[in-house]
Short mmCIF file of C-alpha atoms in Angstrom, two decimals:
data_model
loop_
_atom_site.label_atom_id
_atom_site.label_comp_id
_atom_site.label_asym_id
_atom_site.label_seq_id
_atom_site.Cartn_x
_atom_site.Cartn_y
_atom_site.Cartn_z
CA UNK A 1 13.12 61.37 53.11
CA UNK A 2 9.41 62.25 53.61
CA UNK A 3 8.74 59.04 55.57
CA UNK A 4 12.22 59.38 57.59
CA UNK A 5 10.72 63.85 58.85
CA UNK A 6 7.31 62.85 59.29
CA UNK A 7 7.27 59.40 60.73
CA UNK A 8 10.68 58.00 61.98
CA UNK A 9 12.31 61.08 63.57
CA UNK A 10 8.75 62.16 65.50
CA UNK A 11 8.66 58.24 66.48
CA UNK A 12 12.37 58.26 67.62
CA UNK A 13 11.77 61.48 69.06
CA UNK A 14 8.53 60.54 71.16
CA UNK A 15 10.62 57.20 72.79
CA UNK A 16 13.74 59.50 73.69
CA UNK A 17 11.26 61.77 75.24
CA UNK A 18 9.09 58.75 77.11
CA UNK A 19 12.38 57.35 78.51
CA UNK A 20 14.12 60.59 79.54
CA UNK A 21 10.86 61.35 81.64
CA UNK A 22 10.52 57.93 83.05
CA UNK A 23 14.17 57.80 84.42
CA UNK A 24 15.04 61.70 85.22
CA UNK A 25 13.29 61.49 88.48
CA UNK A 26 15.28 58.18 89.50
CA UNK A 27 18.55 59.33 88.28
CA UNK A 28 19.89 61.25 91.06
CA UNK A 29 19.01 58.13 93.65
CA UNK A 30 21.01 55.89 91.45
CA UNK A 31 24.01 57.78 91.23
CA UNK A 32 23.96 56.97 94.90
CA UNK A 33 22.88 53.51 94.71
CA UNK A 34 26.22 52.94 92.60
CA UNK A 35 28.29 53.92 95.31
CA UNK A 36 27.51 50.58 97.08
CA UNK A 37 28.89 48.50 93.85
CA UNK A 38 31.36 46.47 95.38
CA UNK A 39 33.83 47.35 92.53
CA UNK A 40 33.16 50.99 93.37
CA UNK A 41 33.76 50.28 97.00
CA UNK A 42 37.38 48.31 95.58
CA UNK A 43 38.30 51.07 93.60
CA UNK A 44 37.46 53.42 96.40
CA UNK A 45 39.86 51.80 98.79
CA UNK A 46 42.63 51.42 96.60
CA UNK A 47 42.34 55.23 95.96
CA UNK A 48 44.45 57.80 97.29
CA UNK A 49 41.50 60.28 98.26
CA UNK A 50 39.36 58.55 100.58
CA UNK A 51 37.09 61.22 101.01
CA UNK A 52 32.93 61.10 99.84
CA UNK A 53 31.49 63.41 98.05
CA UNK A 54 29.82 66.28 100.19
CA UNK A 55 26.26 65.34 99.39
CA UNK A 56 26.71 61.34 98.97
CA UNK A 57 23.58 59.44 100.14
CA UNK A 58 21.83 62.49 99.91
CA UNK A 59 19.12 60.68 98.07
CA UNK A 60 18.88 57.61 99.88
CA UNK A 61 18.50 58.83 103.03
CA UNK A 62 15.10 60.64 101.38
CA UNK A 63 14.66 57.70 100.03
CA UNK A 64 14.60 55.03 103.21
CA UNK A 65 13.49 55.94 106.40
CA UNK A 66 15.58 54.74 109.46
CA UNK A 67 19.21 56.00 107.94
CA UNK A 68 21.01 58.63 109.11
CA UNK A 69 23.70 59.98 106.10
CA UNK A 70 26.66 60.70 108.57
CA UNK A 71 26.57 57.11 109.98
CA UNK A 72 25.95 55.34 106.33
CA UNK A 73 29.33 57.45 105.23
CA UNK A 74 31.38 56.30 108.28
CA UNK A 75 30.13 53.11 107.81
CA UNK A 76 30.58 52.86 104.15
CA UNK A 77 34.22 54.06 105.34
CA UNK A 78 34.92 51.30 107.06
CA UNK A 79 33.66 48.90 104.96
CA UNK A 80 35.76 49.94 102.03
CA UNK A 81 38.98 49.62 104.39
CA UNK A 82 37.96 45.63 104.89
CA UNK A 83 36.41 44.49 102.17
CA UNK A 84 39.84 44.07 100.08
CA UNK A 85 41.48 42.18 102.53
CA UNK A 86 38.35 39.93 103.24
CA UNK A 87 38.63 38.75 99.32
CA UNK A 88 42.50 38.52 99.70
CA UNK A 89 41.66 35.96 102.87
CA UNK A 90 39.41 34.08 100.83
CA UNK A 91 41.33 30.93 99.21
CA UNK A 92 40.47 30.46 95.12
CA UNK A 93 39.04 26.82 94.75
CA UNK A 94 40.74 24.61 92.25
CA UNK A 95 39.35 24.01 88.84
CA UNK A 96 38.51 20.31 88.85
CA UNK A 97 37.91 19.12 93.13
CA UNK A 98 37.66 15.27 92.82
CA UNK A 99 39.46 14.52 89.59
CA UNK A 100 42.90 12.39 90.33
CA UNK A 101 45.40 14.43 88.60
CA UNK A 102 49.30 13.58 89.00
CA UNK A 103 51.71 15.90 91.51
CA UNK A 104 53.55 17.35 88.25
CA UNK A 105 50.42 18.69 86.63
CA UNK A 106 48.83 20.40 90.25
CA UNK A 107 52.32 21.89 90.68
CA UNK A 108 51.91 23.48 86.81
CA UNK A 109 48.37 24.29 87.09
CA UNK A 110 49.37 26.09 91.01
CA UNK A 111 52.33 28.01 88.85
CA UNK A 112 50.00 28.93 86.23
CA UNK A 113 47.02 30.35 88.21
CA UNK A 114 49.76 32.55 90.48
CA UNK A 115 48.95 36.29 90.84
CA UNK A 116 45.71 35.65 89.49
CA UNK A 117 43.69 34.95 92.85
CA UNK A 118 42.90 38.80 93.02
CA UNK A 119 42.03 39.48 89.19
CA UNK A 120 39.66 36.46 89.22
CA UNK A 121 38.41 37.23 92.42
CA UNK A 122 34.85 39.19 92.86
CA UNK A 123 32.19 39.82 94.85
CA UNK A 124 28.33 41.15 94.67
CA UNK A 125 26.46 43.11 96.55
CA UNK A 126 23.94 39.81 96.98
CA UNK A 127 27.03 38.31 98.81
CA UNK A 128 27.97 41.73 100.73
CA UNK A 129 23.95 41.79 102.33
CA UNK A 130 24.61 38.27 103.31
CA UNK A 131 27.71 38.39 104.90
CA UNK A 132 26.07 41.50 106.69
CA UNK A 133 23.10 39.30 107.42
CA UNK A 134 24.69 35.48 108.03
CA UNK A 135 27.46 36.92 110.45
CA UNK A 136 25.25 39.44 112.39
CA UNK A 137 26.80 42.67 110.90
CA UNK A 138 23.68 44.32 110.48
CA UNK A 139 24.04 45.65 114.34
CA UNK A 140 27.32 47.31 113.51
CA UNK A 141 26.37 48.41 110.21
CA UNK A 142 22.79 49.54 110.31
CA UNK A 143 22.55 51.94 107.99
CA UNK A 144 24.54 49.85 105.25
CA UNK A 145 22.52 47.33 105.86
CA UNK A 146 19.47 48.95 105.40
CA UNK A 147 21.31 50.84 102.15
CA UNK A 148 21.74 47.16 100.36
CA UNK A 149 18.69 45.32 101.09
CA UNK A 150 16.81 48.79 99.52
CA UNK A 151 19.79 48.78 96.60
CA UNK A 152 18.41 44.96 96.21
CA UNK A 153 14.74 45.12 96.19
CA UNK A 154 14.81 47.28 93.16
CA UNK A 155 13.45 45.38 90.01
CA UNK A 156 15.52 45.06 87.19
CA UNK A 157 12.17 45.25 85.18
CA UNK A 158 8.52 45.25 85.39
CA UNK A 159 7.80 42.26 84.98
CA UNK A 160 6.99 40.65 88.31
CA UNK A 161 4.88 43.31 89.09
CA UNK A 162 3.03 42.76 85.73
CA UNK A 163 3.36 39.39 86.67
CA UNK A 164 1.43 39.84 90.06
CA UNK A 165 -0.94 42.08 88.25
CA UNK A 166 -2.07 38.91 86.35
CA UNK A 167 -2.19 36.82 89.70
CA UNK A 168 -4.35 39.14 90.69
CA UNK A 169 -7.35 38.10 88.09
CA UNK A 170 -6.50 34.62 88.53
CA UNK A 171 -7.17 34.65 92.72
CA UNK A 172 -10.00 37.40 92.93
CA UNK A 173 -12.14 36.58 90.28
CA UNK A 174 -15.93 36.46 90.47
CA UNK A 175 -16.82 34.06 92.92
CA UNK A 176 -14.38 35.43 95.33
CA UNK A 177 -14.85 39.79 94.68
CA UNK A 178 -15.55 39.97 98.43
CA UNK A 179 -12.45 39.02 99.33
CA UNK A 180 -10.89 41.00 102.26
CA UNK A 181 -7.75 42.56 101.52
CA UNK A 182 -5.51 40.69 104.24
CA UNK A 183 -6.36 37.46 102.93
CA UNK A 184 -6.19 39.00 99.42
CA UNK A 185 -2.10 39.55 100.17
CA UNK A 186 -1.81 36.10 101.99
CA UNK A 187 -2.73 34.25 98.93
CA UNK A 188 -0.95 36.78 96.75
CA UNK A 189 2.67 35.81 98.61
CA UNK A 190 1.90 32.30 98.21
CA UNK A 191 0.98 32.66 94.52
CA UNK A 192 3.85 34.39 93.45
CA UNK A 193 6.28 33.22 95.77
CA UNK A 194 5.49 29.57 95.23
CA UNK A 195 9.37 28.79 94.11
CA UNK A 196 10.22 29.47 98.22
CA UNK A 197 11.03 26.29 100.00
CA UNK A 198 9.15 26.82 103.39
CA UNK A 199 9.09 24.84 105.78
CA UNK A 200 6.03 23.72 106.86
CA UNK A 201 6.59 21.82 110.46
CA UNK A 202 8.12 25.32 111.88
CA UNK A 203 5.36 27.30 110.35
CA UNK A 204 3.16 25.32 112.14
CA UNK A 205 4.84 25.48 115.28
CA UNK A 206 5.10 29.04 114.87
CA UNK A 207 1.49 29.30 114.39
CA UNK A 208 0.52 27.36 117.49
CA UNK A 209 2.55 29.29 119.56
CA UNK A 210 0.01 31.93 119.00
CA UNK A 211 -1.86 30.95 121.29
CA UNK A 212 -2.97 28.26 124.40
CA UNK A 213 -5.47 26.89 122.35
CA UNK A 214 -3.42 26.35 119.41
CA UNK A 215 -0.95 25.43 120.99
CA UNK A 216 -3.18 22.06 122.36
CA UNK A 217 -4.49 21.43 119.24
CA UNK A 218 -1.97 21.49 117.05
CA UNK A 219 1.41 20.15 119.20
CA UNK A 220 1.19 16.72 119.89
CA UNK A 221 3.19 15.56 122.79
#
């Protein structure tokens, strides 16, 4: 009893305290950040009231410049209306594509999986900022746009950034503390984004296209 009053509870105590400070600042952004769950969006449109809250977005627009609150609602209006019936149009792909199976067992299998295209069917909000992004919807929803790819560029944990703390001591060490900062960055993107597949003849091309001179030396015709 003595070690559960004067160690455990002030330890238990001291982590509830540490957390609840950490996350009370952040809380009232995220309650609008989980507006723009797609299954919040679903069970939005399949609602009877299809009116917002009076002050949803109220944090994000504080939070990202460039959005404008009365837009992001009509848009997020809009997208609620279509997004059900773009994941009704979307066919379900059969379990097993190349495997020769007889007529009598895909006719079973079709009977078996019907009605369950819609429960089976979902949808991120990864896949929503690329639709936005793939089929040029980012002109007709701005502000949405600019809603996910903040919602998405939120860390699920510190860890890359603890992770590009330790690039840091590994690229400006010593030899190299006069490092400007530009160049600093440069080789911090490469270091920690190593797993992107670039593409190295357009990066070139882009780069002689900087300038005349480039442009001779490194384009061979």
């Amino acid at each position: 009893d003595r070690y559960k009053t004067e160690v455990y509870f002030i330890v238990l105590d001291a982590i509830i305290m540490s957390i609840s400070m950490r996350f009370d600042q952040s809380r009232e952004i995220l309650k609008d950040l989980c507006l723009l769950s797609p299954q919040r969006i679903l069970k939005y449109s399949n609602g009877i009231n299809k009116t917002l809250p009076e002050d949803a977005f109220n944090e994000i627009e504080d939070w990202l410049p460039g959005i404008t609150i009365n837009d992001l609602k009509n848009e997020y209006l809009t997208l609620s209306s279509s997004l059900k019936g773009l994941l009704d149009s979307c066919p379900s792909l059969p379990k097993q594509l190349h495997k020769n199976i007889s007529k009598e067992q895909n006719e079973c299998s079709e009977s078996s999986t019907d009605g369950e295209g819609e429960e089976n069917t979902s949808i991120t909000s990864q896949q929503i900022l690329k639709v936005l992004s793939n089929y040029n919807l980012s002109q007709t929803f701005p502000n949405l746009y600019l809603a996910y790819k903040g919602l998405l560029t939120i860390p699920a944990s510190s860890a890359s950034a603890e992770r590009a703390f330790s690039k840091v001591k590994l690229i400006k060490t010593r030899l190299r503390s006069t490092i400007g900062q530009d160049r600093l960055e440069s080789l911090m993107i490469l270091s920690c984004e190593r797993d992107i597949n670039i593409n190295y003849e357009e990066a070139i091309n882009m780069y002689a296209m900087s300038s005349d001179l480039l442009r001779d030396k490194l384009i061979f015709k």
